[in-house]
Tab-separated table of C-alpha atoms and ligand atoms in Angstrom:
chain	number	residue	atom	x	y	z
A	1	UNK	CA	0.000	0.000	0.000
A	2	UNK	CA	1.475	3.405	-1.516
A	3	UNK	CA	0.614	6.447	1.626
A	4	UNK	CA	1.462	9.994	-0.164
A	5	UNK	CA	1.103	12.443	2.568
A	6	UNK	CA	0.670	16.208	1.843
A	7	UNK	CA	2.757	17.709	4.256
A	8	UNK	CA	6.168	16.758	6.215
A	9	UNK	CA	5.624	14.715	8.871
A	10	UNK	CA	7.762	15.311	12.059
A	11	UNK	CA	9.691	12.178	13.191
A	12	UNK	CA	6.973	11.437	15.423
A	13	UNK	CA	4.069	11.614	13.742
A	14	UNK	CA	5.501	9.615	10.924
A	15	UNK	CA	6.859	6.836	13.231
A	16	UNK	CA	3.167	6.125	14.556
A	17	UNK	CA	1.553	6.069	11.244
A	18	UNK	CA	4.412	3.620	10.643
A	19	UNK	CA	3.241	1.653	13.319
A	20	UNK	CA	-0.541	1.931	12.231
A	21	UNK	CA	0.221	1.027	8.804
A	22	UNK	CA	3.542	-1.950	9.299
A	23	UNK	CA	4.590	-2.465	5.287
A	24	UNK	CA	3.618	0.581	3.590
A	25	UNK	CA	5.259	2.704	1.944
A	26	UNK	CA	5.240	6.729	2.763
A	27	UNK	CA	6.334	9.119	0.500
A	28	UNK	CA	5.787	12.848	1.326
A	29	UNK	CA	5.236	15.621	-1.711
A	30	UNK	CA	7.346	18.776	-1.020
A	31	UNK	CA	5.542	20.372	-3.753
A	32	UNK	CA	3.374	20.161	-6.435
A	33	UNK	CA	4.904	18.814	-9.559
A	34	UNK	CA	5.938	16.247	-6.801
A	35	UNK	CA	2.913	15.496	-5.653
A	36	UNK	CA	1.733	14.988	-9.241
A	37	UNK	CA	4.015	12.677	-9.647
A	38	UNK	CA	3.594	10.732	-6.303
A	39	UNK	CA	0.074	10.699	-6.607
A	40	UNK	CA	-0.315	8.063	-9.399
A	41	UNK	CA	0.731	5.533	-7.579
A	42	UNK	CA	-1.116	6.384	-4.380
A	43	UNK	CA	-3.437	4.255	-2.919
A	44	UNK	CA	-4.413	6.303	0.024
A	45	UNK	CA	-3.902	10.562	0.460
A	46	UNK	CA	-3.314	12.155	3.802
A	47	UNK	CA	-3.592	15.882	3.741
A	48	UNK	CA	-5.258	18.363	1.633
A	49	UNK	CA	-2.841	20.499	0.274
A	50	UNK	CA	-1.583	20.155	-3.188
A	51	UNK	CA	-4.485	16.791	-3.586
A	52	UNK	CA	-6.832	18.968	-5.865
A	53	UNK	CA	-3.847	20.113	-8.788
A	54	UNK	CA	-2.719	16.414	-8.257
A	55	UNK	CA	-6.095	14.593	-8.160
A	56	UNK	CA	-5.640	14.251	-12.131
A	57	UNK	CA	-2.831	12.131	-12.141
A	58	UNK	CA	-4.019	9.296	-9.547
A	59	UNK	CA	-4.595	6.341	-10.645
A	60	UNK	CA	-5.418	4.017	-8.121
A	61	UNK	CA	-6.334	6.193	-5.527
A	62	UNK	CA	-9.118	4.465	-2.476
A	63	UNK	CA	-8.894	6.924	0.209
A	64	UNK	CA	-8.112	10.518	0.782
A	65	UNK	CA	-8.023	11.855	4.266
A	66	UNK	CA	-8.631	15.388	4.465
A	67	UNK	CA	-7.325	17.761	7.326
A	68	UNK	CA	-10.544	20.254	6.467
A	69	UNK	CA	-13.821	19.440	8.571
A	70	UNK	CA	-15.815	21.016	5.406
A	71	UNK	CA	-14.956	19.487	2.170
A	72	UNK	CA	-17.070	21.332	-0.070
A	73	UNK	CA	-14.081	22.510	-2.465
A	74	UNK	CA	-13.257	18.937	-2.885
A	75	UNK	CA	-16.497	17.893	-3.953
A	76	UNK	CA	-17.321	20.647	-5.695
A	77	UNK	CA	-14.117	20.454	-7.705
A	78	UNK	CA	-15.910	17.259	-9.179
A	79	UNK	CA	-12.812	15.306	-10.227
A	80	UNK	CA	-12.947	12.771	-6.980
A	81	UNK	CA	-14.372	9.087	-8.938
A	82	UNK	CA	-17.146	8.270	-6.815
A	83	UNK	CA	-15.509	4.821	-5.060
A	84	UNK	CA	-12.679	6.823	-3.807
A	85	UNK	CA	-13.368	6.872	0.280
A	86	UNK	CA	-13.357	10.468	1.060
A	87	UNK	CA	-12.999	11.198	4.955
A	88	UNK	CA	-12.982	14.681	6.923
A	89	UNK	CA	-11.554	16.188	10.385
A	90	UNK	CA	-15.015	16.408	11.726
A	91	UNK	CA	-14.719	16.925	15.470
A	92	UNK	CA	-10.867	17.984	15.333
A	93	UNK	CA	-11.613	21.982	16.047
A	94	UNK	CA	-15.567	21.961	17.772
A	95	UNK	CA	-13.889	23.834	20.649
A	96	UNK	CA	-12.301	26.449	18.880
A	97	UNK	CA	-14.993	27.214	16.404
A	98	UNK	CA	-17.442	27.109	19.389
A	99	UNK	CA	-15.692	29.774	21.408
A	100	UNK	CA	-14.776	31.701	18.470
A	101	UNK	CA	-18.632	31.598	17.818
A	102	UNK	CA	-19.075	32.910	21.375
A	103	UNK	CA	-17.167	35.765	21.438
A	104	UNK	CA	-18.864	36.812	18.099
A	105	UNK	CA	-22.054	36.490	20.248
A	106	UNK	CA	-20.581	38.261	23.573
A	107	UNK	CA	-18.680	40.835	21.337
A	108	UNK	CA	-22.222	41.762	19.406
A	109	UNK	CA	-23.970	41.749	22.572
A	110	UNK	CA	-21.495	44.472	24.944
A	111	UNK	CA	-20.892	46.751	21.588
A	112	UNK	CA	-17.531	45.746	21.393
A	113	UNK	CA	-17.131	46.471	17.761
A	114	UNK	CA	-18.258	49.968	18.096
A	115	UNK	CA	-16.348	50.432	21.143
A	116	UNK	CA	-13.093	49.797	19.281
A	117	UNK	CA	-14.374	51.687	16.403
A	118	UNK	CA	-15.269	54.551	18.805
A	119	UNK	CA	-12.076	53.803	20.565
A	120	UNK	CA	-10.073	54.679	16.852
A	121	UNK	CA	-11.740	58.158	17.121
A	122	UNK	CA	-10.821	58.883	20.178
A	123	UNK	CA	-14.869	59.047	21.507
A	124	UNK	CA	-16.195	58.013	24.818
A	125	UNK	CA	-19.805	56.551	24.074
A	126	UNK	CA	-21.750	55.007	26.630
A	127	UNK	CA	-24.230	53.072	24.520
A	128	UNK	CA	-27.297	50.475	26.095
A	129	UNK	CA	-25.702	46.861	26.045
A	130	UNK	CA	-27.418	43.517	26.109
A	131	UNK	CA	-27.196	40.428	28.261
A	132	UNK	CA	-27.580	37.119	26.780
A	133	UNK	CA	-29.364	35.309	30.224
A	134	UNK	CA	-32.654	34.874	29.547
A	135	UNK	CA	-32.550	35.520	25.579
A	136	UNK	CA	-33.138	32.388	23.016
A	137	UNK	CA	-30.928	31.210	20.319
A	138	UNK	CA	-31.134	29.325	17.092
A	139	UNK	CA	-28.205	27.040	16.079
A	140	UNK	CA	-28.584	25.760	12.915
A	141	UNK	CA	-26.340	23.345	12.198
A	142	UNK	CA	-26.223	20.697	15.337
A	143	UNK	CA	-23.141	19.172	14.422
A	144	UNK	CA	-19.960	18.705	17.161
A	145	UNK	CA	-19.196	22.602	16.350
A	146	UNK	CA	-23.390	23.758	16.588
A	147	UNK	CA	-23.481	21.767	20.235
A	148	UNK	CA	-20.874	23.441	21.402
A	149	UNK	CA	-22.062	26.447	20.674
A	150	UNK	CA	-24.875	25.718	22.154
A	151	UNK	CA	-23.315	23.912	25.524
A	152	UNK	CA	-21.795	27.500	25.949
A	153	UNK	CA	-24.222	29.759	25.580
A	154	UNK	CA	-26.665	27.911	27.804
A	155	UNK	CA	-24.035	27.739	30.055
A	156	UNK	CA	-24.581	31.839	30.495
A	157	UNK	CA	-28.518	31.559	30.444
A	158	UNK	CA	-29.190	31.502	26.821
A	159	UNK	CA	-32.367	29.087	25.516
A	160	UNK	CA	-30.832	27.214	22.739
A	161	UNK	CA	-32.631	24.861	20.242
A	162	UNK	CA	-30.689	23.161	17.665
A	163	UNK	CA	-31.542	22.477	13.469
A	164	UNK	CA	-30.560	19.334	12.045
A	165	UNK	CA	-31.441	18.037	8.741
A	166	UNK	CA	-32.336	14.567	9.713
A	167	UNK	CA	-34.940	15.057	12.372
A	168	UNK	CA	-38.183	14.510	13.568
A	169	UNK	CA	-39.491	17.853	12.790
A	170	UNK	CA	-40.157	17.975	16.304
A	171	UNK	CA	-39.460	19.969	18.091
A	172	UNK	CA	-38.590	17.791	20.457
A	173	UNK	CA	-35.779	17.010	22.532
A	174	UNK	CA	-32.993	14.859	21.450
A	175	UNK	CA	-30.649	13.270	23.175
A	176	UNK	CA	-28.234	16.264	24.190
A	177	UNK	CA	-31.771	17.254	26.421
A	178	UNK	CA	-31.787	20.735	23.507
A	179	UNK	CA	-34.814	20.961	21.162
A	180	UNK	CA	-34.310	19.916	18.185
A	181	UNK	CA	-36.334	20.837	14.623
A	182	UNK	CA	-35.850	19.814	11.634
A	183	UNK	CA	-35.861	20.834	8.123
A	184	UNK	CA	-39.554	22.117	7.927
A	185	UNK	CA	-40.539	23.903	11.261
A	186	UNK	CA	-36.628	25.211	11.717
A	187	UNK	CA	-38.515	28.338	10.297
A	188	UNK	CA	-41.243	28.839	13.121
A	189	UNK	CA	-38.707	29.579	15.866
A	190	UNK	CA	-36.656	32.557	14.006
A	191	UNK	CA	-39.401	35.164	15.460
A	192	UNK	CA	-38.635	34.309	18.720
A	193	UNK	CA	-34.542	34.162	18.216
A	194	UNK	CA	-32.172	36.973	19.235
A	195	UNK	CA	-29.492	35.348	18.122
A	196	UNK	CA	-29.210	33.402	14.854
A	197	UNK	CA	-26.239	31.174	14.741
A	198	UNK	CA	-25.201	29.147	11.537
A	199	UNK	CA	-22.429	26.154	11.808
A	200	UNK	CA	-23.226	24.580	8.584
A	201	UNK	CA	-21.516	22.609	6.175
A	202	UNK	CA	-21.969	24.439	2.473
A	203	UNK	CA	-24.198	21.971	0.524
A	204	UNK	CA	-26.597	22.174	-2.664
A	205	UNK	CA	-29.428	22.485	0.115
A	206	UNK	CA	-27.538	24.788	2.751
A	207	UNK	CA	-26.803	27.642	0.291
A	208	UNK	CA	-28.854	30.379	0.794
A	209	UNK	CA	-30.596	28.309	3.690
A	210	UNK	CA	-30.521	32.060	5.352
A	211	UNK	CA	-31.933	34.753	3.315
A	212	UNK	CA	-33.791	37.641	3.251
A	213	UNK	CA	-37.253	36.282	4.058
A	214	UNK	CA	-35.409	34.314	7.306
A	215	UNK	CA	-33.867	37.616	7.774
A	216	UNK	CA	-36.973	39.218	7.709
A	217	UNK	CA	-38.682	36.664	10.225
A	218	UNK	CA	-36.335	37.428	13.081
A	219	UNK	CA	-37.378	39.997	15.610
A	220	UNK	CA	-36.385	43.432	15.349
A	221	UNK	CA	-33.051	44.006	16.700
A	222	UNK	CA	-31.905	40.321	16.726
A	223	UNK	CA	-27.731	39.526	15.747
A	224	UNK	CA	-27.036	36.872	13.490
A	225	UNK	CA	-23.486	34.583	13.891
A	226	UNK	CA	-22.017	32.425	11.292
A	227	UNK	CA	-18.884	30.301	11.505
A	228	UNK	CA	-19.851	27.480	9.356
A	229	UNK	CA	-19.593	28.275	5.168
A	230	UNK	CA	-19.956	31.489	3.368
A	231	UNK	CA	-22.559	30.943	0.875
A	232	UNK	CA	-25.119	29.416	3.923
A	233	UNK	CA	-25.912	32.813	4.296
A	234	UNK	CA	-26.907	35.365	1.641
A	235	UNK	CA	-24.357	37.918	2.540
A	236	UNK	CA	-25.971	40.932	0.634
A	237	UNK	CA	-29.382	39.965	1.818
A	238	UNK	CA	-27.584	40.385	5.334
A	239	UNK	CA	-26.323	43.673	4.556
A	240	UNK	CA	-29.503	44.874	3.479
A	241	UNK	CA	-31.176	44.152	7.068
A	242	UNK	CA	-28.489	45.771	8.640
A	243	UNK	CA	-28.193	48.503	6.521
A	244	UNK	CA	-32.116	48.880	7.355
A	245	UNK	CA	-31.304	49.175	10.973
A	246	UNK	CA	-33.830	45.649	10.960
A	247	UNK	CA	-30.966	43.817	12.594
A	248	UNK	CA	-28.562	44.792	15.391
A	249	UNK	CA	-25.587	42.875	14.475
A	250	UNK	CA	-23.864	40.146	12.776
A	251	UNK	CA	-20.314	38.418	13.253
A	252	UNK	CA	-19.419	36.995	10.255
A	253	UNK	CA	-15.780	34.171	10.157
A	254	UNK	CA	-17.112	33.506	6.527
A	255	UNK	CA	-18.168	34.913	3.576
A	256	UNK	CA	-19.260	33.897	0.167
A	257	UNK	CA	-16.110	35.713	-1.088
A	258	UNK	CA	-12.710	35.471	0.926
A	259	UNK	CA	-11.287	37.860	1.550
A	260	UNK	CA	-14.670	40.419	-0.094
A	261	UNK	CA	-13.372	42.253	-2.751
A	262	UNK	CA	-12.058	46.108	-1.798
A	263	UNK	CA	-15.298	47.710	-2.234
A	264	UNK	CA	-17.215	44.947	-0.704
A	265	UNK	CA	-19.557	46.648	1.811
A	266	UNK	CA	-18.764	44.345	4.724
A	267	UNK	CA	-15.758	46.377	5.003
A	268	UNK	CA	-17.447	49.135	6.083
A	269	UNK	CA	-20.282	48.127	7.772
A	270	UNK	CA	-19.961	49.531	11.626
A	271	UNK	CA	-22.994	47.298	13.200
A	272	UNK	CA	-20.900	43.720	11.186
A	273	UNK	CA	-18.241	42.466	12.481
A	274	UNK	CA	-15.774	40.437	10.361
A	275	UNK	CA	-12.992	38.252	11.384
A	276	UNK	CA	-11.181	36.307	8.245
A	277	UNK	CA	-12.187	32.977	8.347
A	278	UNK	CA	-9.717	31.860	11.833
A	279	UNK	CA	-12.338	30.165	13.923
A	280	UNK	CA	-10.391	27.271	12.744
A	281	UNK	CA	-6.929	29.323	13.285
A	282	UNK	CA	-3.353	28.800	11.736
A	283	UNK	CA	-1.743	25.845	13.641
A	284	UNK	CA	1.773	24.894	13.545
A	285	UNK	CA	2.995	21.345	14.642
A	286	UNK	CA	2.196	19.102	15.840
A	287	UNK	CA	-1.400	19.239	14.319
A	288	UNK	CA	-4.781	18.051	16.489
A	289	UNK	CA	-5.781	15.940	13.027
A	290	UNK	CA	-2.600	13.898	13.667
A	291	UNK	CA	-4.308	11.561	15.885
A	292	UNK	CA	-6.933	10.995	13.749
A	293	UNK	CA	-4.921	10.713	10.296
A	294	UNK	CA	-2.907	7.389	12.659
A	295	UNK	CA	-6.314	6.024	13.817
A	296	UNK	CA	-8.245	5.806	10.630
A	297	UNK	CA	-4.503	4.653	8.832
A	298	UNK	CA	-4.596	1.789	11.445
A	299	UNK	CA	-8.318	1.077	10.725
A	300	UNK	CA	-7.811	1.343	6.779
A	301	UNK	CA	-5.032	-1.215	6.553
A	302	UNK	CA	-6.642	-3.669	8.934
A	303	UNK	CA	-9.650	-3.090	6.866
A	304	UNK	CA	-12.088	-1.573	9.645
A	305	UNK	CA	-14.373	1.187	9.065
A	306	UNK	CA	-12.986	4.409	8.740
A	307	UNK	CA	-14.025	7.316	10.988
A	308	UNK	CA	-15.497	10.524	10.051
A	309	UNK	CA	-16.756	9.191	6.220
A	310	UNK	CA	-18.412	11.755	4.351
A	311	UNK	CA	-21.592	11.102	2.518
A	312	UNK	CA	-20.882	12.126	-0.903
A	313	UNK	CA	-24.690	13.098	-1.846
A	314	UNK	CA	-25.653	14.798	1.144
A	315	UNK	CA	-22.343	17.160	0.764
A	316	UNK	CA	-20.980	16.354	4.599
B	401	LIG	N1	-15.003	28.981	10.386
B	401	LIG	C1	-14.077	28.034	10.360
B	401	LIG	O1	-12.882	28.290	10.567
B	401	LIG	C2	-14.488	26.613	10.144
B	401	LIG	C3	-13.546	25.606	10.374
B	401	LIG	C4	-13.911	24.293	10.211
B	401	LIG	C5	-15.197	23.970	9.783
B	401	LIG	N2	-16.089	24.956	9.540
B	401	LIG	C6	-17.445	24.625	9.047
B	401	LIG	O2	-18.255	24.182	10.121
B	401	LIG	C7	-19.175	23.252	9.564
B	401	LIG	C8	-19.830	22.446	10.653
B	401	LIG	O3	-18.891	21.542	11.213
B	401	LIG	P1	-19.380	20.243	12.000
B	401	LIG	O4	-18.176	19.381	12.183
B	401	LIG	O5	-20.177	20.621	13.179
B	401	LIG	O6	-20.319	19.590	10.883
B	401	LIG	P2	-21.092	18.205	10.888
B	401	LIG	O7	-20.714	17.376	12.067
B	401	LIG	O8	-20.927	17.651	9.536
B	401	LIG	O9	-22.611	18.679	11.122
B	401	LIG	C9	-23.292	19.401	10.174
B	401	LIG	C10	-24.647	19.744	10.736
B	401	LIG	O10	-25.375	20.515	9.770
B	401	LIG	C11	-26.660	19.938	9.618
B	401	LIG	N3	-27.206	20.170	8.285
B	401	LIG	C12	-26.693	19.785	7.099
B	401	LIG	N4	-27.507	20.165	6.099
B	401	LIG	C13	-28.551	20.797	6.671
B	401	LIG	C14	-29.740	21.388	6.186
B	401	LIG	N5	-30.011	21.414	4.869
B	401	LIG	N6	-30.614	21.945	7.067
B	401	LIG	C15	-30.344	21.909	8.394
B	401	LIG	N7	-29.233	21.364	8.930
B	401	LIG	C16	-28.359	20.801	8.078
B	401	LIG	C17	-26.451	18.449	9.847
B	401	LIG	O11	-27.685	17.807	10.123
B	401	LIG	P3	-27.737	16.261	10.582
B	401	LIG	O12	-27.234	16.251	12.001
B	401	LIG	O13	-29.161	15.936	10.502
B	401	LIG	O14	-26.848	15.521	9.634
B	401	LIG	C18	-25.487	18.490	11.032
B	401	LIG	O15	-26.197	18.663	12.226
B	401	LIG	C19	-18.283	22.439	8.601
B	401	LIG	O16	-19.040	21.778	7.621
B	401	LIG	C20	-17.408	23.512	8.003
B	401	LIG	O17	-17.956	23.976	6.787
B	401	LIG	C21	-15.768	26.274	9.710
């Protein structure tokens, strides 16, 4: 069995996917013409970078390992032959992206973006904040990253309920003791939610899943959070409502288009607040998706299911 891996390995990390994997061979692409070389004779890909200019030369390829929890470029690229065993990093970053989603939330709530715009000009404004204990919030997206968003906030008092896509439409409870609702009555909540928070996957049925008429359906005043995918929100639909004054806030870690272009108006927007796609942040070595790149290379060559398998219709 040929492993190409997409990045160097430190001595460590290659000696235990040595150890998960006991006669095969490892070869690591430096770059891309090597990687398009390596590639053909790859049966299994570890790492994302350089596997979509190389994906053209494989030949034999039966598993690719990606170090991305959202694999929508990959499948959208269209060039992946439908046996090939595609698998993701879901789970590796749900803390991160959850607290990252909750200072979005705490940052919209105390005005901190137009205290540090205020603080720029040199102005002391004493504005009317907002608590979160006692408001309600609508995570759509109940994934590891959407529950722990939602673990946190009602941790500080918020009423969560979750959105899944394969649900009773409930709502009911499920087993995390949040309501749940499903695909069909997700809808009949968003006038009672203050704070709309998307951690969805980009799909054919999560684009646009947010747009102007779920806009429109939330409360005066309400924020709206996403850390999931550009493109599960209609950004410009957004900017309307807040350009309106309709909405109080949003904190958007994604966009439809990253980085917007110079005269994007999310730029200058003082009631949005952007950060650049980092609630998944730069890492250095040794990476958290090590662990599971040696665990489903042990279950691969002993010929056990893989972890973390992403259904190639549903997009996730
Ligand atoms: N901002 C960043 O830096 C960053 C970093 C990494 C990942 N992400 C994004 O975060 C996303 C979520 O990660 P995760 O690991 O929590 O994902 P996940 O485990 O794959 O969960 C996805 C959730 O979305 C739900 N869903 C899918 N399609 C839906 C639809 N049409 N309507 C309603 N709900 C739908 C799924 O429903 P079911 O439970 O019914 O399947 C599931 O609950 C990733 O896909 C990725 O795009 C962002």
């Amino acid at each position: 069995m040929n492993v190409l891996l997409m990045y160097a390995p430190s001595a460590t990390h290659l000696s235990a996917l040595r150890a998960a994997a006991p006669g095969a061979n490892f070869r690591v692409a430096s770059d891309e013409p090597a990687a398009a070389e390596l590639i053909e004779d790859a049966d299994v890909v570890l790492g994302n970078r350089y596997f979509l200019q190389s994906l053209p030369h494989a030949r034999r390829l039966r598993w690719m390992q990606s170090n991305s929890m959202g694999v929508d470029l990959i499948l959208r690229a269209g060039a992946l032959r439908g046996d090939v065993i595609l698998t993701c990093a879901r789970g590796v970053y749900d803390d991160e992206i959850a607290e990252h989603a909750l200072a979005l939330v705490l940052a919209l709530a105390r005005g901190l973006h137009h205290a540090r715009d205020e603080q720029r000009e040199h102005r002391w404004v004493r504005r009317p904040l907002r608590t979160l204990v006692g408001t309600r919030a609508l995570v759509v997206g109940w994934g590891g990253v959407g529950r722990g968003i939602a673990r946190r906030l009602a941790a500080l008092g918020v009423r969560v309920e979750g959105v899944r896509r394969r649900s009773h439409d409930g709502p009911m409870a499920d087993e995390t003791g949040f309501v749940v609702r499903g695909p069909i009555t997700w809808r009949h909540a968003l006038p009672m939610t203050d704070h709309l928070i998307l951690a969805l996957p980009l799909t054919r049925e999560t684009y646009h899943l947010v747009g102007a008429d779920e806009l429109a359906a939330l409360p005066p005043g309400a924020f709206v959070v996403n850390v999931g995918r550009g493109g599960t929100l209609d950004d410009g639909a957004l900017l309307e409502a807040l350009r309106a004054g309709r909405l109080s806030g949003a904190g958007l870690d994604v966009l439809e288009s990253e980085p917007p272009p110079a005269d994007h108006r999310a730029w200058s927007e003082p009631s949005l607040l952007l950060t650049p796609h980092v609630a998944r942040s730069m890492e250095s070595p040794p990476f958290r998706w090590e662990r599971l790149f040696v665990e489903n290379l042990r279950r691969f060559s002993s010929g056990e299911p893989l972890l973390n398998v992403v259904d190639r219709d549903s997009g996730y």
